[in-house]
Each structure stands twice: as structure tokens, then as C-alpha cells.
Coordinates of C-alpha atoms and ligand atoms in Angstrom, one line a residue:
M689 CA 6.3 -24.7 5.7
E690 CA 5.1 -23.7 2.3
K691 CA 6.2 -21.5 -0.6
L692 CA 4.4 -19.9 -3.4
L693 CA 4.9 -20.8 -7.1
I694 CA 3.6 -18.1 -9.4
H695 CA 3.3 -18.6 -13.1
G696 CA 3.6 -15.0 -14.3
Q697 CA 2.3 -12.6 -17.0
R698 CA -1.4 -13.4 -16.8
P699 CA -3.5 -10.2 -16.7
L700 CA -5.9 -10.2 -13.7
C701 CA -9.6 -9.4 -14.4
G702 CA -12.6 -9.6 -12.1
Q703 CA -13.7 -8.6 -8.6
V704 CA -12.2 -9.0 -5.2
S705 CA -13.8 -8.3 -1.9
I706 CA -11.7 -6.7 0.9
N707 CA -11.7 -8.1 4.5
G708 CA -11.6 -6.1 7.7
A709 CA -8.5 -4.0 8.4
K710 CA -5.7 -5.9 10.2
N711 CA -4.3 -2.9 12.0
A712 CA -7.8 -1.7 13.2
A713 CA -8.8 -5.2 14.3
L714 CA -5.6 -5.8 16.3
A715 CA -6.1 -2.5 18.2
I716 CA -9.8 -3.1 18.7
I717 CA -9.4 -6.6 20.0
A718 CA -7.0 -5.3 22.6
A719 CA -9.4 -2.4 23.3
S720 CA -12.1 -4.9 24.1
L721 CA -10.3 -5.8 27.3
L722 CA -11.4 -2.4 28.7
A723 CA -15.1 -3.3 28.6
D724 CA -17.0 -4.7 31.6
D725 CA -19.2 -6.9 29.4
I726 CA -19.2 -9.0 26.2
V727 CA -17.9 -7.4 23.0
T728 CA -18.8 -8.9 19.6
L729 CA -16.5 -7.8 16.7
E730 CA -17.7 -8.3 13.1
N731 CA -15.5 -8.2 10.0
I732 CA -12.5 -9.6 11.8
P733 CA -10.0 -10.7 9.1
D734 CA -9.0 -14.4 9.2
I735 CA -5.2 -13.9 9.3
D736 CA -2.4 -15.2 11.4
D737 CA -1.7 -12.0 13.3
I738 CA -5.3 -12.0 14.6
K739 CA -5.1 -15.7 15.5
N740 CA -1.9 -15.0 17.4
L741 CA -3.5 -12.1 19.4
V742 CA -6.5 -14.3 20.2
M743 CA -4.2 -16.9 21.6
V744 CA -2.5 -14.3 23.7
L745 CA -6.0 -13.3 25.1
E746 CA -6.9 -17.0 25.8
K747 CA -3.7 -17.3 27.9
M748 CA -4.9 -14.3 29.9
N749 CA -8.1 -16.1 30.8
V750 CA -10.2 -14.1 28.3
R751 CA -12.9 -16.2 26.7
T752 CA -12.9 -15.9 22.9
T753 CA -15.5 -17.5 20.6
Y754 CA -15.7 -17.3 16.8
L755 CA -19.4 -17.0 16.0
D756 CA -18.4 -17.4 12.4
K757 CA -15.1 -17.0 10.5
H758 CA -15.2 -13.2 10.8
T759 CA -17.2 -12.6 14.0
L760 CA -15.3 -12.8 17.3
R761 CA -16.9 -12.7 20.7
I762 CA -14.7 -11.5 23.5
D763 CA -15.6 -11.9 27.2
S764 CA -12.9 -10.6 29.4
R765 CA -15.0 -10.5 32.6
Y766 CA -13.0 -13.3 34.2
M767 CA -9.6 -11.8 33.6
S768 CA -7.9 -11.0 36.9
N769 CA -4.6 -9.2 36.2
G770 CA -2.6 -7.2 33.7
C771 CA 0.0 -9.8 32.7
A772 CA 0.8 -10.9 29.1
D773 CA 4.0 -12.7 28.8
S774 CA 3.6 -15.6 26.4
E775 CA 5.7 -16.4 23.3
N776 CA 2.9 -15.2 21.1
V777 CA 3.3 -11.6 22.6
R778 CA 6.8 -11.5 21.2
K779 CA 5.7 -12.6 17.7
M780 CA 3.9 -9.4 16.8
R781 CA 4.1 -5.6 17.1
A782 CA 0.5 -5.0 18.0
S783 CA 0.8 -6.8 21.3
Y784 CA 2.0 -3.3 22.6
Y785 CA -1.7 -2.4 22.6
L786 CA -2.1 -4.7 25.6
L787 CA 0.0 -2.2 27.6
G788 CA -2.6 0.6 27.2
A789 CA -5.6 -1.6 27.6
L790 CA -4.3 -3.5 30.7
L791 CA -3.1 -0.2 32.3
G792 CA -6.5 1.4 31.7
R793 CA -8.3 -1.6 33.2
F794 CA -6.0 -2.8 36.0
K795 CA -3.8 0.3 36.5
C796 CA -1.0 -2.2 36.0
A797 CA 0.4 -4.0 33.0
R798 CA 3.3 -6.5 32.5
V799 CA 3.8 -7.2 28.8
A800 CA 6.7 -8.9 27.0
F801 CA 8.5 -6.7 24.5
P802 CA 6.6 -6.7 21.1
G803 CA 8.2 -8.3 18.0
G804 CA 6.9 -7.6 14.4
C805 CA 8.4 -6.8 11.0
D806 CA 12.0 -5.6 11.0
F807 CA 12.2 -2.0 9.7
G808 CA 15.2 -0.9 11.8
V809 CA 14.7 0.5 15.3
R810 CA 11.1 0.5 16.4
P811 CA 11.1 2.5 19.7
I812 CA 8.1 2.9 22.0
D813 CA 9.3 6.0 23.8
Q814 CA 6.2 8.0 22.8
H815 CA 3.9 5.3 24.3
I816 CA 5.9 5.4 27.5
K817 CA 5.9 9.2 27.6
G818 CA 2.1 9.1 27.3
F819 CA 1.6 6.6 30.1
Q820 CA 3.9 8.6 32.3
A821 CA 2.0 11.8 31.6
L822 CA -1.1 10.0 32.9
G823 CA 0.7 9.2 36.2
A824 CA 2.1 5.7 35.5
E825 CA 5.6 4.4 36.4
V826 CA 7.2 2.5 33.6
D827 CA 10.1 0.0 33.8
A828 CA 11.0 -1.3 30.4
K829 CA 13.9 -3.6 31.0
G830 CA 13.3 -7.1 29.6
I831 CA 9.6 -7.1 30.2
I832 CA 7.6 -3.8 30.1
S833 CA 6.1 -3.2 33.6
I834 CA 3.8 -0.3 34.2
Q835 CA 1.8 0.7 37.2
A836 CA -0.2 3.6 38.5
R837 CA -2.0 4.3 41.7
E838 CA -4.5 6.2 39.6
L839 CA -4.6 7.5 36.1
R840 CA -5.3 11.2 35.6
G841 CA -6.0 13.0 32.3
A842 CA -3.0 15.0 30.9
N843 CA -1.8 16.8 27.8
V844 CA 0.5 14.7 25.6
F845 CA 2.3 16.3 22.7
L846 CA 3.7 13.5 20.5
D847 CA 7.2 14.2 19.1
M848 CA 6.3 12.5 15.9
V849 CA 3.1 11.2 14.3
T850 CA 2.8 7.6 15.6
V851 CA -0.2 5.4 15.2
G852 CA 0.8 3.0 18.0
A853 CA 1.3 5.7 20.6
T854 CA -1.8 7.6 19.7
I855 CA -4.0 4.5 20.1
N856 CA -2.2 3.2 23.2
I857 CA -2.6 6.6 25.0
M858 CA -6.3 6.6 24.0
L859 CA -6.6 3.1 25.5
A860 CA -5.0 4.1 28.8
A861 CA -6.9 7.4 29.0
V862 CA -10.6 6.3 28.4
L863 CA -11.0 5.2 32.1
A864 CA -8.7 7.8 33.6
K865 CA -10.0 10.7 35.8
G866 CA -10.3 13.9 33.8
T867 CA -9.5 14.8 30.2
T868 CA -6.5 13.7 28.2
V869 CA -5.5 15.7 25.1
I870 CA -3.2 14.1 22.5
E871 CA -1.6 16.6 20.2
N872 CA 0.1 15.8 16.9
A873 CA -2.0 12.6 16.9
A874 CA -2.0 10.1 14.1
K875 CA -5.0 10.4 11.8
E876 CA -5.0 6.9 10.2
P877 CA -8.4 5.2 9.5
H878 CA -7.6 2.6 12.2
V879 CA -7.1 5.4 14.8
V880 CA -10.5 6.7 14.0
D881 CA -12.0 3.1 14.0
T882 CA -10.5 2.4 17.4
A883 CA -12.0 5.6 18.8
S884 CA -15.4 4.8 17.2
F885 CA -15.3 1.4 18.8
L886 CA -14.4 2.8 22.2
N887 CA -17.2 5.3 21.9
S888 CA -19.6 2.5 21.1
L889 CA -18.6 1.1 24.5
G890 CA -19.5 4.4 26.2
A891 CA -16.2 6.2 26.0
N892 CA -16.0 9.9 25.3
I893 CA -13.4 10.5 22.6
K894 CA -13.6 13.5 20.2
G895 CA -11.3 14.6 17.4
A896 CA -10.1 11.2 16.2
G897 CA -9.1 11.8 12.5
T898 CA -7.7 15.2 13.3
D899 CA -4.3 16.0 15.0
V900 CA -5.9 16.8 18.3
I901 CA -7.8 14.0 20.2
R902 CA -9.7 14.8 23.4
I903 CA -10.5 11.9 25.7
K904 CA -12.8 12.6 28.7
G905 CA -12.4 9.7 31.1
V906 CA -15.6 7.7 32.0
Q907 CA -16.1 5.3 34.9
K908 CA -16.8 2.2 33.0
L909 CA -17.3 0.8 29.5
H910 CA -20.1 -1.6 28.6
G911 CA -20.3 -4.2 25.9
S912 CA -21.2 -3.7 22.2
T913 CA -21.3 -5.2 18.7
Y914 CA -19.0 -3.4 16.3
A915 CA -17.9 -3.9 12.7
I916 CA -14.3 -3.3 11.7
I917 CA -13.5 -1.0 8.7
P918 CA -12.2 -2.6 5.4
D919 CA -8.4 -2.9 5.0
Q920 CA -6.8 0.0 3.2
I921 CA -3.6 -1.8 2.5
E922 CA -5.2 -5.1 1.3
A923 CA -7.3 -3.0 -1.1
G924 CA -4.3 -1.0 -2.3
T925 CA -2.4 -4.2 -2.9
Y926 CA -5.1 -5.5 -5.3
M927 CA -5.3 -2.0 -7.0
V928 CA -1.5 -2.3 -7.7
A929 CA -2.1 -5.9 -8.9
A930 CA -4.4 -4.5 -11.6
A931 CA -1.8 -2.0 -12.7
I932 CA 1.2 -4.3 -12.7
T933 CA -0.6 -7.1 -14.7
K934 CA -2.3 -4.5 -17.0
G935 CA -5.5 -6.1 -15.9
D936 CA -8.9 -4.8 -14.8
I937 CA -9.9 -5.3 -11.2
T938 CA -12.9 -4.1 -9.2
V939 CA -12.0 -3.9 -5.5
K940 CA -15.2 -4.2 -3.5
N941 CA -16.1 -3.4 0.0
V942 CA -13.7 -0.4 0.4
I943 CA -14.0 3.1 1.7
P944 CA -12.7 5.0 -1.4
R945 CA -11.7 8.1 0.7
H946 CA -9.2 6.0 2.6
M947 CA -7.7 5.0 -0.7
D948 CA -7.2 8.6 -2.1
A949 CA -3.4 8.8 -1.9
I950 CA -3.0 5.4 -3.6
S951 CA -5.7 6.2 -6.2
A952 CA -4.0 9.5 -7.0
K953 CA -0.5 7.8 -7.5
L954 CA -2.0 5.1 -9.7
K955 CA -3.7 7.7 -11.9
E956 CA -0.4 9.7 -12.1
I957 CA 1.3 6.5 -13.2
G958 CA -1.3 6.1 -16.0
A959 CA -3.9 3.6 -14.7
S960 CA -7.6 4.3 -14.8
V961 CA -9.1 4.5 -11.4
I962 CA -12.9 4.7 -11.2
E963 CA -14.5 5.1 -7.8
R964 CA -18.1 4.2 -6.9
D965 CA -19.8 4.1 -3.5
E966 CA -17.9 1.2 -1.9
E967 CA -15.8 0.0 -4.7
I968 CA -12.9 1.1 -6.9
R969 CA -12.1 -0.3 -10.4
V970 CA -8.5 -0.1 -11.6
I971 CA -7.7 -0.7 -15.2
G972 CA -4.0 -1.0 -16.1
C973 CA -2.5 0.5 -19.2
E974 CA 0.3 -0.2 -21.7
T975 CA 2.1 3.1 -21.3
M976 CA 2.9 4.0 -17.7
K977 CA 4.8 7.0 -16.4
P978 CA 7.4 7.2 -13.6
V979 CA 6.6 9.1 -10.5
K980 CA 8.0 10.5 -7.3
I981 CA 6.6 9.2 -4.0
K982 CA 7.1 10.1 -0.4
T983 CA 5.6 7.9 2.3
L984 CA 3.8 9.9 5.0
P985 CA 1.4 9.5 7.8
Y986 CA -2.3 9.5 6.7
P987 CA -3.6 11.1 4.6
G988 CA -0.3 10.8 2.8
F989 CA 0.9 7.8 0.8
P990 CA 1.1 4.9 3.3
T991 CA 4.4 3.3 4.1
D992 CA 2.6 -0.1 4.1
M993 CA 2.1 0.3 0.3
Q994 CA 5.7 1.4 -0.4
P995 CA 7.1 -2.1 -1.3
Q996 CA 4.1 -2.9 -3.6
I997 CA 4.2 0.4 -5.5
T998 CA 8.0 0.0 -5.8
A999 CA 7.4 -3.4 -7.5
L1000 CA 5.0 -1.7 -9.9
L1001 CA 7.5 1.2 -10.6
S1002 CA 10.2 -1.3 -11.4
T1003 CA 8.2 -2.2 -14.5
V1004 CA 7.5 1.5 -15.5
P1005 CA 9.9 3.0 -18.1
G1006 CA 11.9 6.0 -16.8
T1007 CA 13.2 6.9 -13.4
S1008 CA 10.9 6.9 -10.3
I1009 CA 12.0 8.1 -6.9
I1010 CA 10.7 6.7 -3.6
N1011 CA 11.3 8.5 -0.3
E1012 CA 10.5 6.4 2.8
S1013 CA 9.9 9.0 5.5
V1014 CA 8.3 6.8 8.2
W1015 CA 10.7 3.9 8.8
D1016 CA 14.5 3.9 8.9
N1017 CA 15.0 0.7 7.1
R1018 CA 12.1 -0.4 4.9
F1019 CA 14.0 -1.2 1.7
R1020 CA 15.5 -4.5 2.8
Y1021 CA 13.3 -6.3 0.2
V1022 CA 14.9 -4.4 -2.7
E1023 CA 17.7 -7.0 -2.9
Q1024 CA 14.9 -9.6 -3.6
L1025 CA 13.3 -7.4 -6.2
K1026 CA 16.6 -7.1 -8.0
R1027 CA 16.6 -10.9 -8.4
F1028 CA 13.7 -10.4 -10.9
G1029 CA 16.0 -8.0 -12.8
A1030 CA 14.6 -4.8 -11.3
N1031 CA 17.0 -1.9 -11.5
I1032 CA 16.9 -0.1 -8.1
D1033 CA 19.5 1.9 -6.1
V1034 CA 18.9 2.5 -2.5
E1035 CA 20.7 5.3 -0.6
G1036 CA 19.4 5.5 3.0
R1037 CA 15.7 6.3 2.8
I1038 CA 15.6 7.0 -0.9
A1039 CA 15.2 4.4 -3.7
V1040 CA 15.9 5.3 -7.3
V1041 CA 14.0 3.0 -9.6
D1042 CA 14.9 2.7 -13.3
G1043 CA 12.0 0.8 -14.9
V1044 CA 12.9 -2.3 -16.9
D1045 CA 11.0 -3.8 -19.9
N1046 CA 10.5 -7.2 -18.2
L1047 CA 10.9 -8.8 -14.8
V1048 CA 12.0 -12.4 -15.0
G1049 CA 10.8 -15.1 -12.6
T1050 CA 13.2 -16.2 -9.9
E1051 CA 13.4 -17.5 -6.3
V1052 CA 13.0 -14.9 -3.6
E1053 CA 12.3 -14.4 0.1
A1054 CA 9.4 -12.6 1.7
V1055 CA 11.4 -10.5 4.1
D1056 CA 8.4 -9.1 5.9
L1057 CA 4.6 -8.8 5.3
R1058 CA 4.3 -6.0 2.7
A1059 CA 7.6 -7.0 1.2
G1060 CA 6.0 -10.5 0.7
A1061 CA 3.1 -8.8 -1.1
A1062 CA 5.5 -6.9 -3.3
M1063 CA 7.2 -10.2 -4.3
V1064 CA 3.8 -11.7 -5.3
L1065 CA 3.1 -8.6 -7.4
A1066 CA 6.5 -8.8 -9.1
G1067 CA 5.9 -12.6 -9.7
L1068 CA 2.5 -11.9 -11.3
A1069 CA 4.2 -9.5 -13.7
A1070 CA 7.4 -11.6 -14.3
Q1071 CA 8.1 -13.9 -17.3
G1072 CA 8.1 -17.5 -16.2
E1073 CA 8.0 -18.9 -12.7
T1074 CA 8.6 -17.3 -9.4
Y1075 CA 9.1 -19.1 -6.0
I1076 CA 8.5 -17.1 -2.9
N1077 CA 9.8 -18.5 0.4
N1078 CA 8.6 -17.4 3.9
V1079 CA 4.9 -17.3 3.0
T1080 CA 4.1 -17.2 6.7
F1081 CA 4.9 -13.4 6.6
I1082 CA 2.2 -13.0 3.9
D1083 CA -0.3 -15.1 5.9
R1084 CA 0.1 -12.7 8.8
G1085 CA -1.8 -10.0 7.0
Y1086 CA -3.6 -11.1 3.8
E1087 CA -6.6 -13.4 4.0
Q1088 CA -6.8 -15.9 1.1
L1089 CA -4.4 -13.9 -1.0
V1090 CA -3.7 -16.9 -3.4
N1091 CA -7.4 -17.8 -3.8
K1092 CA -8.4 -14.2 -4.4
L1093 CA -5.7 -13.7 -7.0
N1094 CA -6.4 -17.1 -8.7
A1095 CA -10.1 -16.2 -8.9
M1096 CA -9.1 -13.3 -11.1
G1097 CA -6.9 -15.3 -13.5
A1098 CA -3.6 -15.6 -11.7
W1099 CA -2.0 -19.1 -11.5
I1100 CA -0.4 -19.4 -8.1
E1101 CA 0.2 -22.6 -6.2
R1102 CA 1.2 -23.2 -2.5
I1103 CA 3.8 -25.9 -2.6
D1104 CA 5.9 -27.6 0.1
S1105 CA 9.0 -25.6 1.0
D1106 CA 11.1 -28.7 0.6
T1107 CA 10.0 -29.3 -3.0
P1108 CA 13.1 -28.9 -5.1
I1109 CA 12.6 -26.2 -7.6
Q1110 CA 14.1 -28.1 -10.5
I1111 CA 11.6 -30.9 -10.1
M1112 CA 8.7 -28.5 -9.9
Q1113 CA 9.8 -26.8 -13.1
E1114 CA 9.9 -30.2 -14.9
K1115 CA 6.5 -31.1 -13.5
V1116 CA 5.0 -27.8 -14.7
I1117 CA 6.5 -28.2 -18.2
Ligands
LIG1712 N1 8.1 6.0 16.7 C1 9.0 6.4 17.6 N2 8.6 6.3 19.0 C2 7.5 5.7 19.3 C3 6.6 5.2 18.3 C4 7.0 5.4 17.0 O1 10.1 7.0 17.4 O2 7.2 5.6 20.5 C5 8.5 6.2 15.3 C6 8.7 4.8 14.6 O3 10.1 4.4 14.7 C7 8.4 5.2 13.1 C8 7.3 6.2 13.3 O4 7.4 6.7 14.6 O5 9.5 5.8 12.5 C9 5.9 5.7 13.0 O6 5.6 4.6 13.9 P1 4.2 4.2 14.3 O7 4.1 4.2 15.8 O8 3.2 5.0 13.6 O9 4.1 2.7 13.8 P2 3.5 1.4 14.5 O10 2.3 1.9 15.3 O11 4.5 0.6 15.2 C10 1.7 0.9 12.7 C11 1.4 -0.3 11.8 C12 2.5 -0.5 10.7 C13 2.7 0.8 9.9 C14 2.9 2.0 10.9 C15 2.9 3.3 10.1 C16 0.2 -1.7 13.4 C17 0.2 -3.0 14.1 N3 1.3 -1.5 12.7 O12 3.0 0.6 13.3 O13 2.0 -1.5 9.9 O14 3.8 0.6 9.1 O15 1.8 2.0 11.9 O16 1.7 3.5 9.5 O17 -0.8 -1.0 13.3 C18 2.0 -3.4 8.5 O18 0.8 -3.5 8.7 O19 2.6 -4.1 7.7 C19 2.7 -2.5 9.4 C20 4.0 -2.6 9.6

């Protein structure tokens, strides 16, 4: 176990290249199980969540080979049933995509309940509603067990915009008889990327990226080679790093359109945001302004950027208001941010942030993945030294975060968790 030691208040300048999108890659790896032949995925991020899902696949008799660090070959031709019940399944949320993929392929899926970050209740009733509409029977006690004699296209109106249910229903429907229509579908870039990937295998999906997706079932899916889109949230995190350190960062290998909500808020706060074809340059400024933010499904401001932007706003003079409309309980990290001296009041889904002149380095926990990123950002801005425990959360979703930040002028070390903090401070002095 390791923790991070950040020596704060160093402006970050330079360039950073963004890796493939975690949440697209996880869905697409699961979707690969629907193909009758070999699938080669490029731009796969080298992060723990992906390694965990690959281990799940290996235990299901799927042959996985890394052709290089970011290119994964998946051969699921020798898989014989729809069972996924290893410890690794319970470690992550995205293992629920195995339900749709296995149901689509074997008309039967037995998958352990998914784990993942704790944001309060994380129901999967909309996934189940979709599977049932396609003709499946679902038993979700202890282990999730789904079977269908045959899957038939159906109309599914989602009660709320959900990324996971939209993708899962797509996975179950691509090989079903007839046409499935998902209404009130999620429009996130990774929903579109998963649909594009499935179409590259021969699926017939139209409308991904709008709120009505039509899936005409096909008989089989062939192999393909497909490159995953860049990670919107990784890119957004570095954009905020530029603003919070009053630095100047060019974020390369992004799709600027995916970043619109984040770019707009950073501009409103006062940073300069300059977009070019596949890169965005963010220049921080001395005088920043408070803002109001409401997290929303795409194209709104992403909930997965909420902790990072809150870290920034805790350093912006004046009162900012953050309304978390996606998750019940995504402000658990605020207690940690307060240890830096941030002045934040949380009432239910609303956080009121009164910016302070200076954050001061301290010891904090990464309580989940994006919360961990927010702690890093606060540590970069804070006076003195910051220690962040539970780095494993950060490693789940950010490839080479420390090296990328250090290459732009940060001073961050990974140290053994057992290293007493006092001793480290003496050593650094
Ligand atoms: N919801 C239901 N019933 C369902 C499904 C969802 O009530 O059957 C509710 C949820 O409780 C939540 C809302 O609908 O209030 C949205 O949930 P969604 O299904 O969109 O979330 P998810 O698919 O479980 C993905 C990402 C999350 C990201 C959300 C929202 C993956 C693996 N996870 O989760 O990413 O916060 O979409 O954009 O794709 C992260 O990367 O750090 C992360 C947590």
C-alpha cells in the first residue's frame, strides 16, 4: 500500500496526453464477448479497473492478450457459459455490463452483484426492467441470475437517464429478434462509443447520442479492430489542475466537443480555455469568480468532475453553489477537503462553498476515485505538504497521474503507507 506526498503550490506548465476513456473501455471490453471472432481494442487505458475486468474475463475462459500496453486482443470463442462470479466482479461497478453481454450471447447470465464507488444507493432496476422487456426472467437475490428462452426486441422507456442501463440494454438487444427502442437514453460519449464499437462488429444501432436509440437485432457479430475515445474526465481533471495551480496546461488527444460543459465553467470562473483540433489549452488566472454548478447527464456538467471542480472553487473568493443531481451521496469527500481549510457546507445534494485565500497541506483519505483526484488537486494548490491515503482508488481510473503531473512541474512522491509522516517531513526539510 502506498500514499501520495504532494509538495504544493507549484504552478503546472506543459503538455499532457490523455488516455482512452475508462468508462467506454469497460463497456466495450464486456461488449467484445458478443462477437463470434477476435476483437482487438486500441487505446485501452492502463488502469486497475481495466486490469480487474480482464482478470474476470480470464476466469471465464476468455483469452486476453496485450499486444502492447494499450492494445488488448480478446478471443471469447472458447467461452462456454454465462457465469461470472469471481471476487473481481464484486470489486467494480462496470461488471454489471457482463449481464447484458452474457444474456445477449448465451440467453443466460449469472453475475455477482457489482461493487464500485460508494455514492449512496446504486440500484440496477432499470437494467432489470430492460432485460425483462426483452423477455428475460431475472432473479436478483445474492447473485444476479437472468435467463430467456429467446430475446425479442421491445420498447423500453427509462425512468431516469442512466448510462449503465442504456448500455446494458443495447448489449442484450443487439442479437435479439426484432427491434428494440430505448427512450430517454443516456447520451454520454461512452454510450456513443459502445454503439460505434458494436456497429463495427456488424450490429445495427441508430440514434446513439440522442435520447432515442434503435437497435435492430442481427444474427451474429464478427470481429473487429477498434480504438477507444479519449477520457473526458481525465482531460477535465488536468484542465482543473491548470486553473487551481494558476498554471498553463495543454491537454492533448481530446475531443473538445466532449469537454464543452467543463470548458464553459472554467471560462466562467475566469480561466482562459483555448480549443484546437484535438487539444485544449487552459491558462489559470489570479482573479477567479465563484459560480453555480448543477451536475447533469451529458451534455450537462458531469458528476464525475464534481469533486475536482469543488476543490477548485474552494480556492475561489466568494460563494459558489454546487448541486449534485445525479447521485444521492457524492459529497462524502467534503470532510476531507475541509481538512485543507476549505469552507464548505453540505445540505443534502447541495454544497455551498465559500472560497478561502489558501488551502493548507494536511493528511487526507481518497474516499473514492474522483474524490481522490480532488484531493490531489487540492494538494497541488495547498501550502506545504499533503499526504493522501488510499491511492488505490486513484489508480483505478487515472493512468500515470503522478508522472504526468510531475512532468508539468508538480512534486509528488509515492511513499509507503507505513512511513510515519513526521519522519517524512524531517527528511524533506
Ligand atoms: N439509477 C437507478 N436505477 C438504475 C440505474 C441507475 O435509479 O437501474 C440511477 C442511479 O442511482 C443514479 C442515476 O440513475 O442516480 C445515474 O446512474 P447511471 O446508471 O448513469 O450510473 P452508472 O452507469 O452506474 C456511470 C459511470 C459513473 C458515473 C455515472 C454517471 C461507469 C462504470 N460508471 O455509472 O462513473 O458517475 O455513469 O455519469 O461507467 C466514475 O467513473 O468515477 C464513475 C463513478
